[in-house]
Short mmCIF file of C-alpha atoms in Angstrom, two decimals:
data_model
loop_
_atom_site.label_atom_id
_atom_site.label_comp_id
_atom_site.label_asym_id
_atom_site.label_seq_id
_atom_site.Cartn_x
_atom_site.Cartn_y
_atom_site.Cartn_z
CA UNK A 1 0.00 0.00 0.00
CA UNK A 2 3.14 2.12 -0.22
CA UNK A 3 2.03 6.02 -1.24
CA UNK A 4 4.68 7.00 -2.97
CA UNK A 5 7.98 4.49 -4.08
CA UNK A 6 11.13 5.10 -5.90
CA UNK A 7 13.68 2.74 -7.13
CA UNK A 8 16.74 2.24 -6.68
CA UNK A 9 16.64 3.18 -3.55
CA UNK A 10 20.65 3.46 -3.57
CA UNK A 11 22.89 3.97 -6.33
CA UNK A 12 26.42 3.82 -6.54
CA UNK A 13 28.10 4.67 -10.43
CA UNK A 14 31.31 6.09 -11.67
CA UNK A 15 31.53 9.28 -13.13
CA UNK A 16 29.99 9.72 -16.97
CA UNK A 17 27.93 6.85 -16.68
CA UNK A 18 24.19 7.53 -17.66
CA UNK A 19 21.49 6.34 -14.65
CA UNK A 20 17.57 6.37 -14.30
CA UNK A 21 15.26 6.93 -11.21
CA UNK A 22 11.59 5.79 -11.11
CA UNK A 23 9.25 7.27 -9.20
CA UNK A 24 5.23 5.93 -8.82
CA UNK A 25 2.30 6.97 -6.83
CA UNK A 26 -0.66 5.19 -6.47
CA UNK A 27 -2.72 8.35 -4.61
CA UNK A 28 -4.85 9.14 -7.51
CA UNK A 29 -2.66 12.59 -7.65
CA UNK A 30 -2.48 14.31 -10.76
CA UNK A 31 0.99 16.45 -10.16
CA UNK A 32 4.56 15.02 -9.69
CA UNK A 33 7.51 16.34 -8.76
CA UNK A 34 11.47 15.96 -8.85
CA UNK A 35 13.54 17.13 -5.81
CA UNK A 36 17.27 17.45 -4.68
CA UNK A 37 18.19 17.34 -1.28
CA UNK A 38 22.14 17.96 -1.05
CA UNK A 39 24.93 17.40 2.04
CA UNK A 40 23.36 20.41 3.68
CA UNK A 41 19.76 19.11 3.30
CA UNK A 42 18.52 21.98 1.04
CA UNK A 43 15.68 21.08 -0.48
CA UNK A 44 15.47 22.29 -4.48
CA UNK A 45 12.57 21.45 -6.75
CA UNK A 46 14.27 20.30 -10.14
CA UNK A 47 11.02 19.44 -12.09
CA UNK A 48 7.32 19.21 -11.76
CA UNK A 49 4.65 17.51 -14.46
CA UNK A 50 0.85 17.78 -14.18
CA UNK A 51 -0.90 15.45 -16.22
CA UNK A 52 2.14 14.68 -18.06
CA UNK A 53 2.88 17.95 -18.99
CA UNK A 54 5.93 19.65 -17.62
CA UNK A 55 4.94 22.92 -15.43
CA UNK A 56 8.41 23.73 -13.40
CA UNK A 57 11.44 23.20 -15.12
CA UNK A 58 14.06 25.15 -12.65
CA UNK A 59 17.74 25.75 -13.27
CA UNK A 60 18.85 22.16 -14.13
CA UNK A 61 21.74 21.27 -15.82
CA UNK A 62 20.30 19.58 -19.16
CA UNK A 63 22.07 16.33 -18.72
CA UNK A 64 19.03 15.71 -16.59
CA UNK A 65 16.19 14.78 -18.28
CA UNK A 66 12.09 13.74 -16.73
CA UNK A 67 9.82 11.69 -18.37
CA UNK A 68 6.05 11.01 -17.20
CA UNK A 69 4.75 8.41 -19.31
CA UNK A 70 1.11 8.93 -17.95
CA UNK A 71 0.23 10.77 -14.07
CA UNK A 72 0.95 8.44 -12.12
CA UNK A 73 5.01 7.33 -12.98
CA UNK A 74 7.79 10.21 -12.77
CA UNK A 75 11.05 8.85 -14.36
CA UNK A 76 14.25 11.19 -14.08
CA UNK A 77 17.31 10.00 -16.73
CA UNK A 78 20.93 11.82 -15.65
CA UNK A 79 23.34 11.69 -18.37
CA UNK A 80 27.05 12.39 -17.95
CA UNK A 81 26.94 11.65 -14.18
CA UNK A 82 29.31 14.65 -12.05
CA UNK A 83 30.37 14.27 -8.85
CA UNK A 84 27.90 17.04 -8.03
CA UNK A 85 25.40 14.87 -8.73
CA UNK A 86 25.69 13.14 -5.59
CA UNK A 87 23.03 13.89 -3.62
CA UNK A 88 19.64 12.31 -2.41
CA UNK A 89 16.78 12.97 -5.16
CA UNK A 90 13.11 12.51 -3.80
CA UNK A 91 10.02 12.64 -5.84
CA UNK A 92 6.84 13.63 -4.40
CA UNK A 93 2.81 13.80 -5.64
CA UNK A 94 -0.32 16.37 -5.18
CA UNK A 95 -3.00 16.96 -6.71
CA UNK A 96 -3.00 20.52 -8.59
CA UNK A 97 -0.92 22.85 -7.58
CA UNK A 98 1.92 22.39 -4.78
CA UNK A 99 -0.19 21.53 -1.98
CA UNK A 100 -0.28 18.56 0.52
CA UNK A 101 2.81 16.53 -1.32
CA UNK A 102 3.38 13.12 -0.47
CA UNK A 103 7.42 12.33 -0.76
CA UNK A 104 8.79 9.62 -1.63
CA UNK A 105 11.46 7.28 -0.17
CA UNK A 106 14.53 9.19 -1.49
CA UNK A 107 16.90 7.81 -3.56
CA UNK A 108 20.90 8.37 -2.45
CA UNK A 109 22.86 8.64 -5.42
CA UNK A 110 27.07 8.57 -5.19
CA UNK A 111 29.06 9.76 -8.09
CA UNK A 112 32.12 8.42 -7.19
CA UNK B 1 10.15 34.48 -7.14
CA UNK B 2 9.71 33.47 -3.29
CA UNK B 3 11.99 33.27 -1.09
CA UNK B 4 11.44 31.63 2.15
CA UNK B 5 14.36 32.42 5.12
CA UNK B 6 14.04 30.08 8.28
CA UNK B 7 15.81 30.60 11.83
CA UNK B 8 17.22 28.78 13.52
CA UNK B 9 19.49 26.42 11.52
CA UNK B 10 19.92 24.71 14.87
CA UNK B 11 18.22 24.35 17.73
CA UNK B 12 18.59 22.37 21.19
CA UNK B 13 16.23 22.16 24.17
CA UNK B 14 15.16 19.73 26.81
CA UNK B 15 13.08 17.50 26.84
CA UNK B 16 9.56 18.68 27.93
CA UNK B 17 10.40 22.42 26.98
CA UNK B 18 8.82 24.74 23.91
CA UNK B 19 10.66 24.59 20.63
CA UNK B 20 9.98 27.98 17.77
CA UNK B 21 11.15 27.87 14.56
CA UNK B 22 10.31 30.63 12.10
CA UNK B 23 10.08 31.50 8.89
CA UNK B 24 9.90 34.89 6.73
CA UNK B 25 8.11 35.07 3.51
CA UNK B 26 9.09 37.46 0.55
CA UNK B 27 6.03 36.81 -2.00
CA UNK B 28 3.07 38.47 -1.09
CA UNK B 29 1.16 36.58 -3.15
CA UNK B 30 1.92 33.23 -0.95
CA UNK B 31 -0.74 31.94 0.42
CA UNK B 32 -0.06 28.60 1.95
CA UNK B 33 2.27 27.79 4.44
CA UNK B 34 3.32 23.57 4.97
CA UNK B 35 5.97 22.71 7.90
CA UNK B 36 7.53 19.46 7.10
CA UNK B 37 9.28 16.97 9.52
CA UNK B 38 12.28 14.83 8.00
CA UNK B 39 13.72 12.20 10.40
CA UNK B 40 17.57 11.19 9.97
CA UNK B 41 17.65 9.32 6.18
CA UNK B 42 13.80 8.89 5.99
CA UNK B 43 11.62 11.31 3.60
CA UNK B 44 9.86 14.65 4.59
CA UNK B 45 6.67 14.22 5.95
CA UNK B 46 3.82 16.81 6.47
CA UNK B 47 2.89 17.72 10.06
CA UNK B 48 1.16 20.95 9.54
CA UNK B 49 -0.30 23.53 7.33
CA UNK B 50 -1.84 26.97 7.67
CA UNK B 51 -3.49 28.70 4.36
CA UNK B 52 -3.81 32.79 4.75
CA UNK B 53 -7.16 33.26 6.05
CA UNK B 54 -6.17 31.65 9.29
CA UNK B 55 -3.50 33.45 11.73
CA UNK B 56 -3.68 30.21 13.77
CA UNK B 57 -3.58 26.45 13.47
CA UNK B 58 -2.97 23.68 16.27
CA UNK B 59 -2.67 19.74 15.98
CA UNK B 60 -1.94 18.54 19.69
CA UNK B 61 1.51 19.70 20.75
CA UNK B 62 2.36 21.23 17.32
CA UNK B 63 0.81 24.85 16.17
CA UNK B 64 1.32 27.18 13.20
CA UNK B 65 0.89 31.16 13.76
CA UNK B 66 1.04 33.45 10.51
CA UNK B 67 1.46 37.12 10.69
CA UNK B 68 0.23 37.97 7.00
CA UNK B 69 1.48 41.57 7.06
CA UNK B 70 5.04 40.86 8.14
CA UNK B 71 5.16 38.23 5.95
CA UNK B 72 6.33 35.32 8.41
CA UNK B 73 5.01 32.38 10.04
CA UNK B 74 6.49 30.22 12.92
CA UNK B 75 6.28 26.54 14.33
CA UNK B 76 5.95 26.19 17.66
CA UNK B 77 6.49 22.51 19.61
CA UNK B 78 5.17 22.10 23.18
CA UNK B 79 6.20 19.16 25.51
CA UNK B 80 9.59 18.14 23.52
CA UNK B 81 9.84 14.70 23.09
CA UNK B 82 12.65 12.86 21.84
CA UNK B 83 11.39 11.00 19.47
CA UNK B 84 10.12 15.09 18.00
CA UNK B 85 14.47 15.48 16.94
CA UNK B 86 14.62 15.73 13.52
CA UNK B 87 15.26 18.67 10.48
CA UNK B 88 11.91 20.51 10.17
CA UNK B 89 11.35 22.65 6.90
CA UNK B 90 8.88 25.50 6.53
CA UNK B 91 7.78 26.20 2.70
CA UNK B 92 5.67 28.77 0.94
CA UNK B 93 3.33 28.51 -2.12
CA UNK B 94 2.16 31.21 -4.23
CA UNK B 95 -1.51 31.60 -4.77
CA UNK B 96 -2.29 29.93 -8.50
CA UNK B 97 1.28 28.44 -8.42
CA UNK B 98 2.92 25.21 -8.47
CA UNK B 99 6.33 25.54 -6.99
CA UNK B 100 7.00 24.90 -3.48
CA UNK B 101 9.86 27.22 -1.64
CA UNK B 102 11.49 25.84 1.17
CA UNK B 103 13.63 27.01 3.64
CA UNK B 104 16.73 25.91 4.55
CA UNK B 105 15.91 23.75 7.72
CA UNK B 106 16.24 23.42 11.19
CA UNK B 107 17.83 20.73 13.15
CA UNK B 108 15.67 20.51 16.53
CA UNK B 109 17.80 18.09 18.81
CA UNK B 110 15.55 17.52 22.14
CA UNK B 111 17.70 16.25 24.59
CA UNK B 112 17.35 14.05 27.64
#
């Protein structure tokens, strides 16, 4: 009955290696969202899609790249993986617009 | 765009004592206010909400207080518990929007 899940929830990869994160919610929400949560637990939205559309698309370096095949799945591909990269990425759901969002797991991804 | 400032970045009290955190508010146009709580490598959770018509929400030991004109809002924690230590983040959400701000945390640590 898990909310919100992500997989992997760990990844470990060398530098310029190309990786994928899922994300799924099975809440019925209609909005999904991409996050990055670095070493000093800032918390940066990096995407958001609403109905599979894209409707935030921040500052984002564009070796990353979000896919939502339909509402409910949130995939985020990373090409070209920097060590600045490392970080934990967490995806999260809503309906409409920003409120009441559900996280996800996290996933902790190591450029090493 | 918003910007959301939060104070303390760390704070310690004893257990059984009041905890404040607070949080200032640049967008006028923001109209609701989540706190999230984020326990040591789990996800951020919810634990309270105010929306802008309200200068005052309480769930059992946790309550929210907006002041709408200086732009900031504050979290306030009665009877500390241990099990309450974690990083709590305060966010803001423009009216019509879709992008949550957050702040940059605050470690509580309720010692024994």
């Amino acid at each position: 009955d898990t909310a919100v899940s992500q997989t992997p929830k760990y990844l470990v990869t060398q530098m310029g290696n190309d990786k994928s994160i899922k994300c799924e919610q099975n809440l019925g929400h209609d909005t999904m969202y991409w996050y990055k949560q670095d070493s000093k637990k800032f918390l940066k939205i990096m995407f958001s899609y609403n109905n599979k559309e894209l409707i935030i698309n921040e500052t984002v370096p564009n070796r990353f790249s979000p896919k939502s095949p339909d509402k409910a799945h949130l995939n985020l591909h990373i090409n070209s993986l920097e060590l600045g990269d490392s970080a934990v990425y967490f995806c999260a759901s809503s309906y409409g617009g920003g409120e009441t969002q559900y996280f996800g797991p996290g996933t902790r991804l190591l450029v090493l | 765009g918003e910007n959301v400032e939060q104070h303390p970045s760390t704070l310690s009290v004893q257990e059984g004592d009041s905890a404040v955190i607070k949080c200032t508010y640049s967008d006028s146009a923001s109209n609701y206010f989540p706190w999230y709580k984020q326990e040591l490598g789990k996800r951020p959770q919810l634990i309270i909400d105010i929306r802008s018509n309200v200068g005052e929400k309480k769930d059992q030991r946790i309550a929210v207080t907006l002041n709408k004109t200086a732009k900031h809002f504050s979290l306030h924690i009665t009877e500390t518990q241990p099990e309450d230590s974690a990083v709590y983040f305060c966010a803001g959400l423009r009216g019509g929007g879709n992008k949550l701000t957050f702040g940059t945390g605050t470690q509580l640590k309720v010692e024994l």
